[in-house]
CSV table of C-alpha atoms and ligand atoms in Angstrom, one decimal:
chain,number,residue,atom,x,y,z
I,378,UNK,CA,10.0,-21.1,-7.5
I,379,UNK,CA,7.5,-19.8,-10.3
I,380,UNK,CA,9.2,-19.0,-14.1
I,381,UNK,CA,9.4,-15.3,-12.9
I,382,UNK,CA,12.3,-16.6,-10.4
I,383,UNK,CA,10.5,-14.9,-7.6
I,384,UNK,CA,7.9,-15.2,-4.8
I,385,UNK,CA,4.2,-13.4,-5.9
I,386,UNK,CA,2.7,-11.9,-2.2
I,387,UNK,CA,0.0,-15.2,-2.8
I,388,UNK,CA,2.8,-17.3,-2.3
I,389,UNK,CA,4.4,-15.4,0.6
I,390,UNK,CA,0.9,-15.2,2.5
I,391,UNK,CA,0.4,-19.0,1.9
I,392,UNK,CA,4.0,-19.3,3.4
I,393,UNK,CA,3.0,-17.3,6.2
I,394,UNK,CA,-0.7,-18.9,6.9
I,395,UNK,CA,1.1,-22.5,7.1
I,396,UNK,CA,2.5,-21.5,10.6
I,397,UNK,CA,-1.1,-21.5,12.0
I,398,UNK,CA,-2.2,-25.0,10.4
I,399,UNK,CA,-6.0,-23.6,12.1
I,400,UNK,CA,-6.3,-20.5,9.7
I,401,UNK,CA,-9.0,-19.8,7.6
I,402,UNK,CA,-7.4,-18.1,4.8
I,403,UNK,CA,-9.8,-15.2,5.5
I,404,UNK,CA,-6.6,-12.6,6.3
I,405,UNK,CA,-4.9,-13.6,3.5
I,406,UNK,CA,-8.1,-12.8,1.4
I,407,UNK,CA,-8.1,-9.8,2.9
I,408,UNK,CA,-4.3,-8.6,2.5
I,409,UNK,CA,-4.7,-9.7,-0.8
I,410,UNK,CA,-7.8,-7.6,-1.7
I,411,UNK,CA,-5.6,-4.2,-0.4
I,412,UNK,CA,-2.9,-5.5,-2.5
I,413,UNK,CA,-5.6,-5.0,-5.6
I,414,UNK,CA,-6.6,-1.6,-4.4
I,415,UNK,CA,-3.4,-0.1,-4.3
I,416,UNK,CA,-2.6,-1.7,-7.8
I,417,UNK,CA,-5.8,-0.1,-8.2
I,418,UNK,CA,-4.7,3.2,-6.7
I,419,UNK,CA,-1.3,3.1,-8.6
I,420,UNK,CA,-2.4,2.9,-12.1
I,421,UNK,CA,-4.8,6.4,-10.9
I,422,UNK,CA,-1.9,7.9,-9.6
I,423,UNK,CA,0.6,7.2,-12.7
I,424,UNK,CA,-1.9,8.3,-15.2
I,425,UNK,CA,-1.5,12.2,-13.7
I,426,UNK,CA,-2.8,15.0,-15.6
I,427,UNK,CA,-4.1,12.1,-18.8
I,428,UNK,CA,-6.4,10.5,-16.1
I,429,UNK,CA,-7.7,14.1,-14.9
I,430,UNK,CA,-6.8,13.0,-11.2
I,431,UNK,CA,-4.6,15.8,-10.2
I,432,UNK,CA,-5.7,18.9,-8.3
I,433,UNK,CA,-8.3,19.6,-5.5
I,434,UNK,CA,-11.9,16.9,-5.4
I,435,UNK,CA,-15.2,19.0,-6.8
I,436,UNK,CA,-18.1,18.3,-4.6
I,437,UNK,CA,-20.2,20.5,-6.4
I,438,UNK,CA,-17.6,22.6,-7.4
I,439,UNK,CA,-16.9,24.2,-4.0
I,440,UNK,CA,-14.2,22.0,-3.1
I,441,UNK,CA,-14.6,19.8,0.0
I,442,UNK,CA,-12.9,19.3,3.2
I,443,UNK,CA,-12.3,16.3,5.0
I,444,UNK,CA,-13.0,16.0,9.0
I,445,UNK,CA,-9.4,16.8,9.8
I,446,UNK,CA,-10.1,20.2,8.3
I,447,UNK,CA,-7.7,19.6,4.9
I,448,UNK,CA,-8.9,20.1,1.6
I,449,UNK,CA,-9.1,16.5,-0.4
I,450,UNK,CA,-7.6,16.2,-3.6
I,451,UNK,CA,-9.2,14.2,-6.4
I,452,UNK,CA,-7.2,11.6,-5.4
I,453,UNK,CA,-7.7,11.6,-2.0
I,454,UNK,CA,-11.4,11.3,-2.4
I,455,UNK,CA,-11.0,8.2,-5.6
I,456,UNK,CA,-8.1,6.4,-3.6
I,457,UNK,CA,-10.5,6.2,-0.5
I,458,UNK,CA,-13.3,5.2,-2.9
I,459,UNK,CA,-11.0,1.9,-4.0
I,460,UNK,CA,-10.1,0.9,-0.5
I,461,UNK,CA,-13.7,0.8,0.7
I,462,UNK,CA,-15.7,-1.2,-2.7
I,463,UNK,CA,-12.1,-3.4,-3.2
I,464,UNK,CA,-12.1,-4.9,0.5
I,465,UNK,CA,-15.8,-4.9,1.5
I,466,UNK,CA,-17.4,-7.2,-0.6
I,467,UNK,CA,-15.1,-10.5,0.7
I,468,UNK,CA,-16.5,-11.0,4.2
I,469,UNK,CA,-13.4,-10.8,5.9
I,470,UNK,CA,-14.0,-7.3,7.5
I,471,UNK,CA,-16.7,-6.1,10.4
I,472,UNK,CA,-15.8,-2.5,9.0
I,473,UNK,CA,-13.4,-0.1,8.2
I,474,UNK,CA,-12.1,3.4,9.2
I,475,UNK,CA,-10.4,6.0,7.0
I,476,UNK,CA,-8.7,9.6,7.1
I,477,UNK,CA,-11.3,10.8,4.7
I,478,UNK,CA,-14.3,9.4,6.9
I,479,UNK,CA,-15.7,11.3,9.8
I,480,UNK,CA,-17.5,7.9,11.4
I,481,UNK,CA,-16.6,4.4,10.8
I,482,UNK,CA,-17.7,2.6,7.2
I,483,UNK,CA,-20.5,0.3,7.8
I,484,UNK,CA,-20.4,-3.4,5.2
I,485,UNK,CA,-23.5,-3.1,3.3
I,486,UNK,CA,-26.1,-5.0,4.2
I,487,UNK,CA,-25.9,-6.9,1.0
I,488,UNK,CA,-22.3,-8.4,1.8
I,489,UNK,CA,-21.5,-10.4,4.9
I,490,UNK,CA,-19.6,-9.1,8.0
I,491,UNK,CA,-15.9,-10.8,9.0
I,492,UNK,CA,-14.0,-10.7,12.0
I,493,UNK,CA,-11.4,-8.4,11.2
I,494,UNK,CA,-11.1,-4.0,11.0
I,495,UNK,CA,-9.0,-2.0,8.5
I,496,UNK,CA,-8.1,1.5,9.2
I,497,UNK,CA,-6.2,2.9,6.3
I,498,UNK,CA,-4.8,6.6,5.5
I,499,UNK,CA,-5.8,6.0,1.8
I,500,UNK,CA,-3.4,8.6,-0.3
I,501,UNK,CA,-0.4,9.9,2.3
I,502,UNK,CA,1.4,12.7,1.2
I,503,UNK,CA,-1.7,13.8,-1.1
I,504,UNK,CA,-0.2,17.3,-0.6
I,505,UNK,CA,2.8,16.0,-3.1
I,506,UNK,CA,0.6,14.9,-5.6
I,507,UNK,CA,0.1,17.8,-8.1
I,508,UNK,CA,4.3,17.9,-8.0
I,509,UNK,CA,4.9,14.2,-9.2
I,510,UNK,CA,6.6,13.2,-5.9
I,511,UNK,CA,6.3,10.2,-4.2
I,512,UNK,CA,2.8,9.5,-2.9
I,513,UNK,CA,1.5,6.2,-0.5
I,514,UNK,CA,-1.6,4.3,1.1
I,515,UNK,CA,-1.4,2.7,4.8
I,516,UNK,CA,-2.8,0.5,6.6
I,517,UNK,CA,-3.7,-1.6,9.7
I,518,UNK,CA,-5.3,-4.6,10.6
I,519,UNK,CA,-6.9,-5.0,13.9
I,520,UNK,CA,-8.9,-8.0,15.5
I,521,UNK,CA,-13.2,-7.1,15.6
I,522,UNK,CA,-14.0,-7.1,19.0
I,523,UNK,CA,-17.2,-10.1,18.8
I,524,UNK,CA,-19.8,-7.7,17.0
I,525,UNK,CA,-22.5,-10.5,16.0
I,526,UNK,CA,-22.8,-8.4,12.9
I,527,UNK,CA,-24.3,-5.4,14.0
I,528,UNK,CA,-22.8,-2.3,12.9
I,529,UNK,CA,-19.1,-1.1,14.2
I,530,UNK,CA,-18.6,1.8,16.1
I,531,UNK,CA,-15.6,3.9,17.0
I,532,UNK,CA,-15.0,2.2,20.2
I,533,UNK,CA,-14.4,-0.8,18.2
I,534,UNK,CA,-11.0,0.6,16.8
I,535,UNK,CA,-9.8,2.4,20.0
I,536,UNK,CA,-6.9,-0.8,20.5
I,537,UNK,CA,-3.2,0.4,21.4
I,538,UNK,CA,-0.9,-0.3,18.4
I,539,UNK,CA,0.1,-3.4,19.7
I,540,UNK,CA,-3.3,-5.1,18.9
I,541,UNK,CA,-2.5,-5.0,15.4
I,542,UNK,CA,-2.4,-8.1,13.4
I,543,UNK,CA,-1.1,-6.6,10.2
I,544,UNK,CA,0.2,-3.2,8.7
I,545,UNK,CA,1.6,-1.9,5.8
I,546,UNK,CA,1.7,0.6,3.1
I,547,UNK,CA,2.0,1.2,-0.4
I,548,UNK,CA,4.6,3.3,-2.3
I,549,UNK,CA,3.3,5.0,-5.7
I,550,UNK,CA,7.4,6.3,-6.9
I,551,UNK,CA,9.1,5.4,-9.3
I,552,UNK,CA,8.2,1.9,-9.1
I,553,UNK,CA,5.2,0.8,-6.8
I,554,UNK,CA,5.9,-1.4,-3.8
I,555,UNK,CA,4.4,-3.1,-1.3
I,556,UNK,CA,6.0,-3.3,2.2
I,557,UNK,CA,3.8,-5.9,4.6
I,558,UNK,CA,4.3,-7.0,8.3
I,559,UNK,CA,2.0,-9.7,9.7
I,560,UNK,CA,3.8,-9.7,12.7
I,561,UNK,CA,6.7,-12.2,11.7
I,562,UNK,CA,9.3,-9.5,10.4
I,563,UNK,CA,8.6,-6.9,7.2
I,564,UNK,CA,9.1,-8.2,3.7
I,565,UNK,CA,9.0,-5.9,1.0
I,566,UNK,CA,6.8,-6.5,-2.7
I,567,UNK,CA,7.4,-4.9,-6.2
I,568,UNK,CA,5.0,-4.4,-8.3
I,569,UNK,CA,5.6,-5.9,-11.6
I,570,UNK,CA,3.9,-4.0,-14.0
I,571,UNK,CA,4.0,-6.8,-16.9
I,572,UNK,CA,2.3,-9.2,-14.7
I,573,UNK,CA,0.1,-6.9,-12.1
I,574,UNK,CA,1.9,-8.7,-9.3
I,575,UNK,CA,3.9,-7.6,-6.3
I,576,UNK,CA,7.1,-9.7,-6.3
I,577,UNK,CA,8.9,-10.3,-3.4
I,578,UNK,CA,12.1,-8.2,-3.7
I,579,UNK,CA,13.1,-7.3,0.0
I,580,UNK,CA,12.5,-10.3,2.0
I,581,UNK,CA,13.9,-9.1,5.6
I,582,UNK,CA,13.7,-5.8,5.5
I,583,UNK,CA,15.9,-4.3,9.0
I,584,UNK,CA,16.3,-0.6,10.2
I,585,UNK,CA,20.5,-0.1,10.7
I,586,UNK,CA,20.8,0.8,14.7
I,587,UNK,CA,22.3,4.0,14.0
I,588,UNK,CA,22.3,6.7,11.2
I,589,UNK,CA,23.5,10.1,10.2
I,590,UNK,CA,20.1,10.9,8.7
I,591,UNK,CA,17.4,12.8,10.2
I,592,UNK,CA,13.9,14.4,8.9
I,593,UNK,CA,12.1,16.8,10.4
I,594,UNK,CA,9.8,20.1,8.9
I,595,UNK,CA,12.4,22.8,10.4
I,596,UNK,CA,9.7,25.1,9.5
I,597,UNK,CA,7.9,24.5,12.6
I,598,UNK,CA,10.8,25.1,15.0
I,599,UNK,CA,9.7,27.7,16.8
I,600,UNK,CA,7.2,25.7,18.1
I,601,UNK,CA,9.3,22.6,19.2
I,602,UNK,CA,9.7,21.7,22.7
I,603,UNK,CA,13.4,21.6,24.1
I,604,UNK,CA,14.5,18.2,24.3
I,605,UNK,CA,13.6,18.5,20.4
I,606,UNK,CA,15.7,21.6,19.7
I,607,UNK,CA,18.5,19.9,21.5
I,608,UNK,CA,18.5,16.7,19.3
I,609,UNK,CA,18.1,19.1,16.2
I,610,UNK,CA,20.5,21.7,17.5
I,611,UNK,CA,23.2,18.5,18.2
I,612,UNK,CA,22.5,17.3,14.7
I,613,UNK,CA,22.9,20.2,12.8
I,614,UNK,CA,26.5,20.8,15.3
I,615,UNK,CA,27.9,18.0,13.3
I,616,UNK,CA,31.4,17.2,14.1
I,617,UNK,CA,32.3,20.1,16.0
I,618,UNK,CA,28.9,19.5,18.0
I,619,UNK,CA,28.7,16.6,21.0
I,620,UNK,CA,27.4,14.2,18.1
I,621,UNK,CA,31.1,14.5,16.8
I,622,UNK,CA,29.6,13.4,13.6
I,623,UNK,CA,27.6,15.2,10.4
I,624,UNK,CA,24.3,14.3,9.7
I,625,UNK,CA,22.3,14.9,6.1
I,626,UNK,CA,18.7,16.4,6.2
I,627,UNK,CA,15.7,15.3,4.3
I,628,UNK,CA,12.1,16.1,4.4
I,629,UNK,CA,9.7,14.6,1.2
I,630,UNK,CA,6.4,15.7,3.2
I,631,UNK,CA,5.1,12.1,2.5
I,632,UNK,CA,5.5,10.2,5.7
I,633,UNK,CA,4.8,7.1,4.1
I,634,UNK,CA,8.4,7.9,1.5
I,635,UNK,CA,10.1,8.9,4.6
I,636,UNK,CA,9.3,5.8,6.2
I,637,UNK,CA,10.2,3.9,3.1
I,638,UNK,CA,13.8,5.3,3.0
I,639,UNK,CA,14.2,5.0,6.6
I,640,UNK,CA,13.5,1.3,5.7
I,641,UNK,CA,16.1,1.1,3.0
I,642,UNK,CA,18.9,3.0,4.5
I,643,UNK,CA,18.2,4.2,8.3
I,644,UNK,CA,17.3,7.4,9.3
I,645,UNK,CA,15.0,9.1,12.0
I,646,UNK,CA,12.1,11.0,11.2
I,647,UNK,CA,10.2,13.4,13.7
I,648,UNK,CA,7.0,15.0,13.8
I,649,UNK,CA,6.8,16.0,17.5
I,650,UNK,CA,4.4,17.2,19.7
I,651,UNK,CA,5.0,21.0,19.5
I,652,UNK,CA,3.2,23.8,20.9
I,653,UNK,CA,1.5,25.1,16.9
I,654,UNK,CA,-2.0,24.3,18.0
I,655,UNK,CA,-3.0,23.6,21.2
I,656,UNK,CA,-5.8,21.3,20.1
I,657,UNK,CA,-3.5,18.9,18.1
I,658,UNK,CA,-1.0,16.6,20.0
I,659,UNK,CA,1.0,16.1,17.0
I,660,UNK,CA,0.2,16.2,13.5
I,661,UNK,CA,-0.2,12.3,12.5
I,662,UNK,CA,-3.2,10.3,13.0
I,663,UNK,CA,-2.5,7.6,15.7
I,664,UNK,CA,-4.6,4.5,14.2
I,665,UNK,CA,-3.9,4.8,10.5
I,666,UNK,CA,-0.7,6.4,10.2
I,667,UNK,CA,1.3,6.1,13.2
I,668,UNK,CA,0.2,2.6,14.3
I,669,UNK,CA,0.7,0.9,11.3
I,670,UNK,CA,4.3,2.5,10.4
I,671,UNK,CA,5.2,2.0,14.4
I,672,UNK,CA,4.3,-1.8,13.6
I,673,UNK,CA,6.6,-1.6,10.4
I,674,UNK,CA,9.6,-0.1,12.0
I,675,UNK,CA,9.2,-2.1,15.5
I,676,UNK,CA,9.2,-5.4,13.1
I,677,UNK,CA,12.2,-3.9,11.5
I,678,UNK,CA,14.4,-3.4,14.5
I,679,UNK,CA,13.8,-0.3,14.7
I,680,UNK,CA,11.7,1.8,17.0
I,681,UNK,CA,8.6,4.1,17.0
I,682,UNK,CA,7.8,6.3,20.1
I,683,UNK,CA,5.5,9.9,21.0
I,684,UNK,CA,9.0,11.0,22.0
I,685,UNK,CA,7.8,10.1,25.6
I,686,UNK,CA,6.6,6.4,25.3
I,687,UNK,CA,6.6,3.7,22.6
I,688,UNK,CA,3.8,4.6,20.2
I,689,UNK,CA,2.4,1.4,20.2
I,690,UNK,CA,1.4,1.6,23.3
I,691,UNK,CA,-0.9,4.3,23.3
I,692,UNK,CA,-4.6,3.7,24.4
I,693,UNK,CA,-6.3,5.7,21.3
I,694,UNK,CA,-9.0,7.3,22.5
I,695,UNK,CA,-10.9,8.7,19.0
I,696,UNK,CA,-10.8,7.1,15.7
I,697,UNK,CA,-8.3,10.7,14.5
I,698,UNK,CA,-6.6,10.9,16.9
I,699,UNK,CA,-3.2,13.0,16.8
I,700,UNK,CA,-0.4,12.0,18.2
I,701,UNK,CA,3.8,12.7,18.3
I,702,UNK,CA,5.5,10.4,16.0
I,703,UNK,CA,9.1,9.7,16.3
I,704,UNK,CA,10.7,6.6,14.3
I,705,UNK,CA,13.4,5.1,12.3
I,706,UNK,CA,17.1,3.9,13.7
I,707,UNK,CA,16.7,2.6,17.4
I,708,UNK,CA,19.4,4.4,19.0
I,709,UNK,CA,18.7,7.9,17.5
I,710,UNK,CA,14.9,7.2,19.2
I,711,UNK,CA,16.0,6.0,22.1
I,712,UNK,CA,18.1,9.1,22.1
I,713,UNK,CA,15.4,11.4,21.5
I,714,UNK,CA,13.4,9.6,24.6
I,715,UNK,CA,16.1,10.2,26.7
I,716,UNK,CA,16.3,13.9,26.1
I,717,UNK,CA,12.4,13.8,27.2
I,718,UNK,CA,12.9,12.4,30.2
I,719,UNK,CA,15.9,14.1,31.2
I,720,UNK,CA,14.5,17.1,33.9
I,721,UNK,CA,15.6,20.9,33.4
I,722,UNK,CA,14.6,20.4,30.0
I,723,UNK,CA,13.2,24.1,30.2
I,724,UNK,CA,16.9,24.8,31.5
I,725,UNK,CA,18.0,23.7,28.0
I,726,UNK,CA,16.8,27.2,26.8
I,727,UNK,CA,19.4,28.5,28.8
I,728,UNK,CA,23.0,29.0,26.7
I,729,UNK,CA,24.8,28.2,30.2
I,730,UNK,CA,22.8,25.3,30.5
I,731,UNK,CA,23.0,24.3,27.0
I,732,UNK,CA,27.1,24.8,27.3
I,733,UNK,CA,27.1,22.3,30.4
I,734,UNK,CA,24.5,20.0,28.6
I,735,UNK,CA,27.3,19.5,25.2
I,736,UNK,CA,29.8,17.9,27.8
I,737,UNK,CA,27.0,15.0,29.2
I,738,UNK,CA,27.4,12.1,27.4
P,327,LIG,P1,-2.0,13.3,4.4
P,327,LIG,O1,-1.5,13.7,3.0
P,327,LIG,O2,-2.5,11.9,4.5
P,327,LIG,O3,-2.9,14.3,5.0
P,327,LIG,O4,-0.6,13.3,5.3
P,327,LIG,C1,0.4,14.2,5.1
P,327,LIG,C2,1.3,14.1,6.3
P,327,LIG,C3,2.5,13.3,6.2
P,327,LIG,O5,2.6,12.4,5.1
P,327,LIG,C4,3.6,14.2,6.1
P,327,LIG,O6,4.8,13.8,6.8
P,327,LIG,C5,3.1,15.5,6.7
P,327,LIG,O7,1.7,15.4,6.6
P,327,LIG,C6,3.6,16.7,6.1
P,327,LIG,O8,3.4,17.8,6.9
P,327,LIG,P2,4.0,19.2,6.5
P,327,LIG,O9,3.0,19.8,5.5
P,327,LIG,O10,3.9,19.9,7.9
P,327,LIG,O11,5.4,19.1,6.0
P,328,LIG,MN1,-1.3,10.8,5.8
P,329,LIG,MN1,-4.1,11.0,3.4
């Protein structure tokens, strides 16, 4: 144990690399170099207004949109900057995809290619930025499919969820954290400001099996489907409702915070495939945001699904893809699956049938 009386993330990832004697030390290069960006990232976001960061990006002064259609902010567009020149030097990655790039980031030609592919949601949350509340990057980790260097292309990151080698996310709050699975559990990093370290703080991080805690934007409820009005409709019942219990709300509008508590404490969090937009299966973006915090929670005991399926499991088929996201404590998911597959679910708009549906178990 170092002076500081805890483990650094070096020391963890050197843990972790000693079960595969073979390993190059290439992902742990790589880990290590997101690591720096979002150290990177979090001294941007906690210098606010004094850094100039808040507020909408420029580009030329009209303001600029990203290809999902959503105006970047300042930090958005700087955030995405530091992911791409902090981990594309090293040689560990073929290439990259992010939420703020339409196609897939080529390495320049002056730095050599590696085996492995981030995709990262750079700045989550971004719309919480100009209000001080919590704010986060993501990330995945998938396997190149054997490129012999030539240039990536989307195809290359369509793998199901379960491909993943690594995910995790930052957490710019009140203190900055790391939270990192490489597939042997989740362990949890604070950064310590003093040093410019992420100390291992939460070492087995687990999701409790069951909670009172849900999140969801109630905003959009006329456009849920039923077996989601039920589950809501049950949850807000409380006691005198067939959950015979109370649940608390929450709804931060940073998935990546949500996550984060859900981690802590428990908790479900939805945003379901509803009937808003016709176009958009969902709101989140399969390989960057649901993926990686599916890994997380999976590795955590917990559970991650469309609402239909296990999210991990999903054959992407483009690099934004939008998908239902429903995660957190396993038997409130499991839960919300069940009410999917359960038939008459247009009957559940009926009050008789709703009546008769209170008494199942
Ligand atoms: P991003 O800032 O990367 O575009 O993602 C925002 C996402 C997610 O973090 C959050 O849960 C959701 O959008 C909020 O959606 P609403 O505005 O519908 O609440
Ligand atoms: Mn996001
Ligand atoms: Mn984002």
């Amino acid at each position: 144990m170092p002076l500081t009386g805890r483990r650094t993330l070096t020391q963890y990832l050197i843990e972790q690399r000693r079960r595969f004697p073979e390993a190059s030390g290439d992902f742990n290069a790589l880990i290590l170099d997101v690591a720096m960006a979002c150290k990177a990232i979090a001294r941007e976001v906690a210098f606010g207004a004094l850094g100039d960061v808040l507020g909408n990006h420029a580009a030329e002064a009209g303001g600029s949109v990203n290809v999902q259609g959503e105006a970047q902010k300042k930090l958005d567009v700087l955030s995405n900057d530091y992911f791409l020149r902090i981990t594309e030097w090293g040689g560990h990655l073929a290439g990259m995809a992010s939420e703020e790039l339409e196609a897939p980031h080529q390495i320049p030609p002056q730095h050599p290619r590696g085996k492995y592919l981030l995709a990262f949601d750079p700045l989550d949350g971004s719309s919480n930025i100009d209000v001080n509340v919590s704010v986060g990057s993501i990330f995945s980790v998938l396997r190149a499919p054997a490129t012999d260097g030539r240039d990536v292309t989307e195809a290359d990151f369509l793998q199901p969820g379960t491909q993943q080698v690594a995910a995790g996310y930052a957490l710019y709050g009140p203190t900055t954290m790391l939270v990192l699975t490489v597939g042997n559990g989740v362990a949890g990093f604070t950064l310590n400001p003093n040093l410019g370290e992420f100390m291992l703080t939460h070492p087995h991080l687990t999701v409790p099996e069951d909670t009172q805690e849900f999140a969801i934007n109630a905003s959009n409820s006329r456009f849920w489907e039923a077996p989601v009005k039920r589950y809501v409709d049950e949850c807000l019942a409380g006691k005198t409702g067939p959950r015979g219990k109370d649940f608390n709300m929450r709804w931060i509008a940073s998935m990546v915070a949500e996550a984060h508590r859900i981690l802590m404490r428990g908790g479900v969090f939805l945003y379901p495939r509803d009937t808003k937009d016709a176009s958009k299966p969902g709101r989140l973006r399969l390989l960057y945001e649901a993926n990686p915090i599916g890994f997380i929670m999976e590795q955590a005991g917990g559970r991650a699904s469309t609402g239909r399926a296990p999210v991990l499991g999903v054959q992407p088929a483009s690099l934004h893809q939008r998908v239902g996201l429903v995660f957190g404590s396993k038997n409130e998911v499991e839960r919300i699956e069940r009410y999917h597959a359960e038939p008459f679910q247009k009957s559940l708009d009926n009050p008789l049938f709703r009546e008769r549906s209170l008494f199942r178990a």
